[in-house]
Amino acid sequence: MPAPEKGPPFTYAQYMMLDEDARYEVIDGQVFNMSPVPTPKHQAVQRELLVEFAAYLRGKTCTVFGAPIDVCLADRDDPEQIREWVEPDLVIVCDKSKIREKRIVGVPDLVVEIISKSTVRKDKIVKFHRYERAGVKEYWIVDPMNETIDVYVLEEGRFRHQGMYVRDDTIPVRLFPELAIELKNVFAEEE
């Protein structure tokens, strides 16, 4: 990931006018280019987590979305006023009023970021603190190369590390107490 670009505030309205292939995030005034595209391992882990959550959420109030999906953390719906947005790998939204035609507006309930060499600092530091300030209830940081998932839950306005889970573990989903995800399915070997 190249160094964040500096310049005047960039609005979501300006972003929507760019070529459809252009993908950026803006966090705390910094613009981050979303290239390069994710690796096959990254996409396989994302797919398996999406399948696990989608199967559980079928027929329920909450909905899961996989990247690419823009999430405007501030509760503003006017693209001229939106100056910050992210593109998490997975988000779960339980308030349907936050789901718009082309984006999520407001704070998701659960966010999953799958790290790569080019995104590790952004996902573990920049986005970590931004999601914490926004009030995301549960944040997962997935390391596909080491086959681990760090789970953070929001308590009294701060993320608390719930645990690090490895390939042979089962993750309890704090947001849904009756759901646990077996990581052997998430980190399944690609044939």
mmCIF file of C-alpha atoms in Angstrom:
data_model
loop_
_atom_site.group_PDB
_atom_site.id
_atom_site.type_symbol
_atom_site.label_atom_id
_atom_site.label_comp_id
_atom_site.label_asym_id
_atom_site.label_seq_id
_atom_site.Cartn_x
_atom_site.Cartn_y
_atom_site.Cartn_z
ATOM 1 C CA MET A 1 0.000 0.000 0.000
ATOM 2 C CA PRO A 2 1.507 3.355 -0.948
ATOM 3 C CA ALA A 3 1.791 6.035 1.700
ATOM 4 C CA PRO A 4 -1.513 7.790 2.375
ATOM 5 C CA GLU A 5 -2.083 10.672 0.013
ATOM 6 C CA LYS A 6 -2.271 14.191 1.439
ATOM 7 C CA GLY A 7 -4.404 17.015 0.151
ATOM 8 C CA PRO A 8 -7.687 18.848 0.624
ATOM 9 C CA PRO A 9 -10.640 16.975 2.136
ATOM 10 C CA PHE A 10 -11.979 14.385 -0.285
ATOM 11 C CA THR A 11 -15.752 13.883 -0.199
ATOM 12 C CA TYR A 12 -17.707 10.725 -0.902
ATOM 13 C CA ALA A 13 -19.496 12.624 -3.702
ATOM 14 C CA GLN A 14 -16.115 13.171 -5.422
ATOM 15 C CA TYR A 15 -15.234 9.522 -4.861
ATOM 16 C CA MET A 16 -18.467 8.349 -6.508
ATOM 17 C CA MET A 17 -17.526 10.323 -9.637
ATOM 18 C CA LEU A 18 -14.267 8.371 -10.107
ATOM 19 C CA ASP A 19 -13.906 5.358 -12.390
ATOM 20 C CA GLU A 20 -15.716 2.312 -10.928
ATOM 21 C CA ASP A 21 -12.392 0.466 -10.676
ATOM 22 C CA ALA A 22 -10.934 3.138 -8.365
ATOM 23 C CA ARG A 23 -11.188 2.009 -4.743
ATOM 24 C CA TYR A 24 -10.140 4.203 -1.834
ATOM 25 C CA GLU A 25 -10.746 4.476 1.878
ATOM 26 C CA VAL A 26 -10.565 7.753 3.792
ATOM 27 C CA ILE A 27 -9.831 7.446 7.512
ATOM 28 C CA ASP A 28 -9.171 10.433 9.772
ATOM 29 C CA GLY A 29 -8.520 12.581 6.701
ATOM 30 C CA GLN A 30 -5.992 10.201 5.129
ATOM 31 C CA VAL A 31 -6.688 8.658 1.717
ATOM 32 C CA PHE A 32 -5.703 4.989 1.315
ATOM 33 C CA ASN A 33 -5.546 3.271 -2.073
ATOM 34 C CA MET A 34 -7.197 -0.168 -1.922
ATOM 35 C CA SER A 35 -4.859 -1.860 -4.428
ATOM 36 C CA PRO A 36 -3.458 -4.430 -4.920
ATOM 37 C CA VAL A 37 -6.296 -6.933 -5.115
ATOM 38 C CA PRO A 38 -6.492 -9.588 -2.383
ATOM 39 C CA THR A 39 -4.657 -12.907 -2.760
ATOM 40 C CA PRO A 40 -6.494 -16.198 -3.372
ATOM 41 C CA LYS A 41 -5.845 -17.229 0.292
ATOM 42 C CA HIS A 42 -7.342 -13.917 1.492
ATOM 43 C CA GLN A 43 -10.381 -14.391 -0.731
ATOM 44 C CA ALA A 44 -10.837 -18.028 0.363
ATOM 45 C CA VAL A 45 -10.853 -17.027 4.054
ATOM 46 C CA GLN A 46 -13.266 -14.168 3.317
ATOM 47 C CA ARG A 47 -15.556 -16.522 1.396
ATOM 48 C CA GLU A 48 -15.636 -19.109 4.192
ATOM 49 C CA LEU A 49 -16.379 -16.510 6.875
ATOM 50 C CA LEU A 50 -19.089 -15.029 4.657
ATOM 51 C CA VAL A 51 -20.637 -18.495 4.234
ATOM 52 C CA GLU A 52 -20.560 -19.161 8.002
ATOM 53 C CA PHE A 53 -22.192 -15.835 8.871
ATOM 54 C CA ALA A 54 -24.679 -15.888 5.967
ATOM 55 C CA ALA A 55 -25.913 -19.367 6.851
ATOM 56 C CA TYR A 56 -26.448 -18.371 10.483
ATOM 57 C CA LEU A 57 -28.097 -15.033 9.649
ATOM 58 C CA ARG A 58 -30.535 -16.409 7.066
ATOM 59 C CA GLY A 59 -34.019 -15.315 8.147
ATOM 60 C CA LYS A 60 -32.703 -13.107 10.973
ATOM 61 C CA THR A 61 -32.634 -9.330 11.370
ATOM 62 C CA CYS A 62 -28.894 -8.887 10.847
ATOM 63 C CA THR A 63 -27.202 -9.060 7.437
ATOM 64 C CA VAL A 64 -23.610 -9.797 6.411
ATOM 65 C CA PHE A 65 -21.827 -8.068 3.530
ATOM 66 C CA GLY A 66 -18.465 -8.862 1.974
ATOM 67 C CA ALA A 67 -16.048 -6.465 0.277
ATOM 68 C CA PRO A 68 -16.292 -4.473 -1.767
ATOM 69 C CA ILE A 69 -18.848 -2.464 0.243
ATOM 70 C CA ASP A 70 -18.343 1.116 1.385
ATOM 71 C CA VAL A 71 -19.116 1.851 5.024
ATOM 72 C CA CYS A 72 -19.586 5.491 6.041
ATOM 73 C CA LEU A 73 -19.030 5.387 9.802
ATOM 74 C CA ALA A 74 -20.559 8.802 10.475
ATOM 75 C CA ASP A 75 -24.333 8.782 10.448
ATOM 76 C CA ARG A 76 -24.566 11.121 7.427
ATOM 77 C CA ASP A 77 -26.301 10.244 4.199
ATOM 78 C CA ASP A 78 -25.334 13.297 2.109
ATOM 79 C CA PRO A 79 -22.310 12.326 -0.071
ATOM 80 C CA GLU A 80 -21.151 15.968 -0.033
ATOM 81 C CA GLN A 81 -20.887 15.796 3.778
ATOM 82 C CA ILE A 82 -19.246 12.359 4.018
ATOM 83 C CA ARG A 83 -15.495 12.748 4.446
ATOM 84 C CA GLU A 84 -14.664 9.310 5.807
ATOM 85 C CA TRP A 85 -15.431 5.783 4.666
ATOM 86 C CA VAL A 86 -13.891 2.328 4.900
ATOM 87 C CA GLU A 87 -14.163 -0.908 2.963
ATOM 88 C CA PRO A 88 -13.959 -3.781 5.456
ATOM 89 C CA ASP A 89 -13.625 -7.366 4.277
ATOM 90 C CA LEU A 90 -16.870 -8.298 6.081
ATOM 91 C CA VAL A 91 -19.464 -6.318 8.001
ATOM 92 C CA ILE A 92 -22.564 -7.334 9.885
ATOM 93 C CA VAL A 93 -25.334 -4.773 10.147
ATOM 94 C CA CYS A 94 -28.329 -5.371 12.421
ATOM 95 C CA ASP A 95 -30.128 -2.048 11.794
ATOM 96 C CA LYS A 96 -31.615 -2.249 8.274
ATOM 97 C CA SER A 97 -32.003 1.557 8.158
ATOM 98 C CA LYS A 98 -28.198 1.779 7.782
ATOM 99 C CA ILE A 99 -28.296 -0.138 4.490
ATOM 100 C CA ARG A 100 -28.520 2.173 1.476
ATOM 101 C CA GLU A 101 -28.542 1.364 -2.215
ATOM 102 C CA LYS A 102 -24.761 1.741 -2.648
ATOM 103 C CA ARG A 103 -23.270 1.821 0.855
ATOM 104 C CA ILE A 104 -23.709 1.324 4.588
ATOM 105 C CA VAL A 105 -24.301 4.559 6.514
ATOM 106 C CA GLY A 106 -23.585 4.277 10.223
ATOM 107 C CA VAL A 107 -21.641 1.933 12.453
ATOM 108 C CA PRO A 108 -21.812 -1.811 11.707
ATOM 109 C CA ASP A 109 -22.222 -4.226 14.607
ATOM 110 C CA LEU A 110 -19.323 -6.517 13.668
ATOM 111 C CA VAL A 111 -16.361 -5.833 11.358
ATOM 112 C CA VAL A 112 -13.822 -8.317 9.983
ATOM 113 C CA GLU A 113 -10.537 -7.213 8.424
ATOM 114 C CA ILE A 114 -8.254 -9.775 6.764
ATOM 115 C CA ILE A 115 -4.689 -8.520 6.921
ATOM 116 C CA SER A 116 -1.979 -8.712 4.301
ATOM 117 C CA LYS A 117 1.583 -7.416 4.308
ATOM 118 C CA SER A 118 0.383 -4.166 2.767
ATOM 119 C CA THR A 119 -2.536 -3.605 5.193
ATOM 120 C CA VAL A 120 -1.299 -4.876 8.564
ATOM 121 C CA ARG A 121 -0.506 -1.431 10.019
ATOM 122 C CA LYS A 122 -3.756 0.094 8.750
ATOM 123 C CA ASP A 123 -5.926 -2.803 10.006
ATOM 124 C CA LYS A 124 -4.207 -3.255 13.390
ATOM 125 C CA ILE A 125 -3.691 0.396 14.273
ATOM 126 C CA VAL A 126 -5.525 2.953 12.113
ATOM 127 C CA LYS A 127 -8.758 1.017 11.590
ATOM 128 C CA PHE A 128 -8.598 -0.546 15.065
ATOM 129 C CA HIS A 129 -8.745 2.890 16.711
ATOM 130 C CA ARG A 130 -11.294 4.244 14.232
ATOM 131 C CA TYR A 131 -13.658 1.290 14.729
ATOM 132 C CA GLU A 132 -13.228 1.607 18.482
ATOM 133 C CA ARG A 133 -14.111 5.336 18.402
ATOM 134 C CA ALA A 134 -17.067 4.658 16.104
ATOM 135 C CA GLY A 135 -18.511 2.069 18.504
ATOM 136 C CA VAL A 136 -18.204 -1.177 16.512
ATOM 137 C CA LYS A 137 -19.314 -3.872 18.981
ATOM 138 C CA GLU A 138 -16.992 -6.627 17.758
ATOM 139 C CA TYR A 139 -13.844 -6.435 15.612
ATOM 140 C CA TRP A 140 -12.003 -9.427 14.149
ATOM 141 C CA ILE A 141 -8.495 -9.191 12.699
ATOM 142 C CA VAL A 142 -7.782 -12.250 10.558
ATOM 143 C CA ASP A 143 -4.247 -13.309 9.621
ATOM 144 C CA PRO A 144 -4.674 -15.831 6.779
ATOM 145 C CA MET A 145 -0.969 -16.668 6.514
ATOM 146 C CA ASN A 146 -0.646 -17.628 10.195
ATOM 147 C CA GLU A 147 -4.243 -18.881 10.359
ATOM 148 C CA THR A 148 -5.194 -16.826 13.404
ATOM 149 C CA ILE A 149 -8.057 -14.517 14.325
ATOM 150 C CA ASP A 150 -7.827 -11.882 17.053
ATOM 151 C CA VAL A 151 -11.237 -10.946 18.441
ATOM 152 C CA TYR A 152 -11.917 -7.621 20.160
ATOM 153 C CA VAL A 153 -15.170 -6.659 21.875
ATOM 154 C CA LEU A 154 -16.231 -3.150 22.826
ATOM 155 C CA GLU A 155 -16.622 -2.652 26.570
ATOM 156 C CA GLU A 156 -17.113 0.798 28.095
ATOM 157 C CA GLY A 157 -15.984 2.468 24.866
ATOM 158 C CA ARG A 158 -12.725 0.482 24.526
ATOM 159 C CA PHE A 159 -11.841 -2.678 22.640
ATOM 160 C CA ARG A 160 -10.952 -5.562 24.927
ATOM 161 C CA HIS A 161 -9.012 -8.467 23.454
ATOM 162 C CA GLN A 162 -11.325 -11.462 23.827
ATOM 163 C CA GLY A 163 -8.737 -13.885 22.517
ATOM 164 C CA MET A 164 -6.582 -15.163 19.700
ATOM 165 C CA TYR A 165 -7.968 -18.202 17.940
ATOM 166 C CA VAL A 166 -6.049 -20.644 15.750
ATOM 167 C CA ARG A 167 -6.984 -23.201 13.098
ATOM 168 C CA ASP A 168 -8.152 -25.908 15.536
ATOM 169 C CA ASP A 169 -10.228 -23.522 17.677
ATOM 170 C CA THR A 170 -13.886 -22.582 17.637
ATOM 171 C CA ILE A 171 -14.650 -18.864 17.951
ATOM 172 C CA PRO A 172 -17.650 -17.867 20.047
ATOM 173 C CA VAL A 173 -19.329 -14.874 18.382
ATOM 174 C CA ARG A 174 -20.086 -12.433 21.165
ATOM 175 C CA LEU A 175 -22.703 -10.609 19.075
ATOM 176 C CA PHE A 176 -24.609 -13.897 18.634
ATOM 177 C CA PRO A 177 -24.120 -16.056 21.741
ATOM 178 C CA GLU A 178 -25.579 -19.160 20.069
ATOM 179 C CA LEU A 179 -23.078 -18.968 17.157
ATOM 180 C CA ALA A 180 -19.585 -20.463 17.197
ATOM 181 C CA ILE A 181 -17.414 -20.784 14.096
ATOM 182 C CA GLU A 182 -15.022 -23.690 13.613
ATOM 183 C CA LEU A 183 -11.806 -22.313 12.176
ATOM 184 C CA LYS A 184 -10.869 -25.596 10.503
ATOM 185 C CA ASN A 185 -13.645 -24.684 8.026
ATOM 186 C CA VAL A 186 -12.453 -21.090 7.624
ATOM 187 C CA PHE A 187 -8.805 -22.041 7.090
ATOM 188 C CA ALA A 188 -9.578 -25.121 4.996
ATOM 189 C CA GLU A 189 -6.780 -26.171 2.678
ATOM 190 C CA GLU A 190 -7.404 -25.178 -0.911
ATOM 191 C CA GLU A 191 -7.370 -28.233 -3.151
#
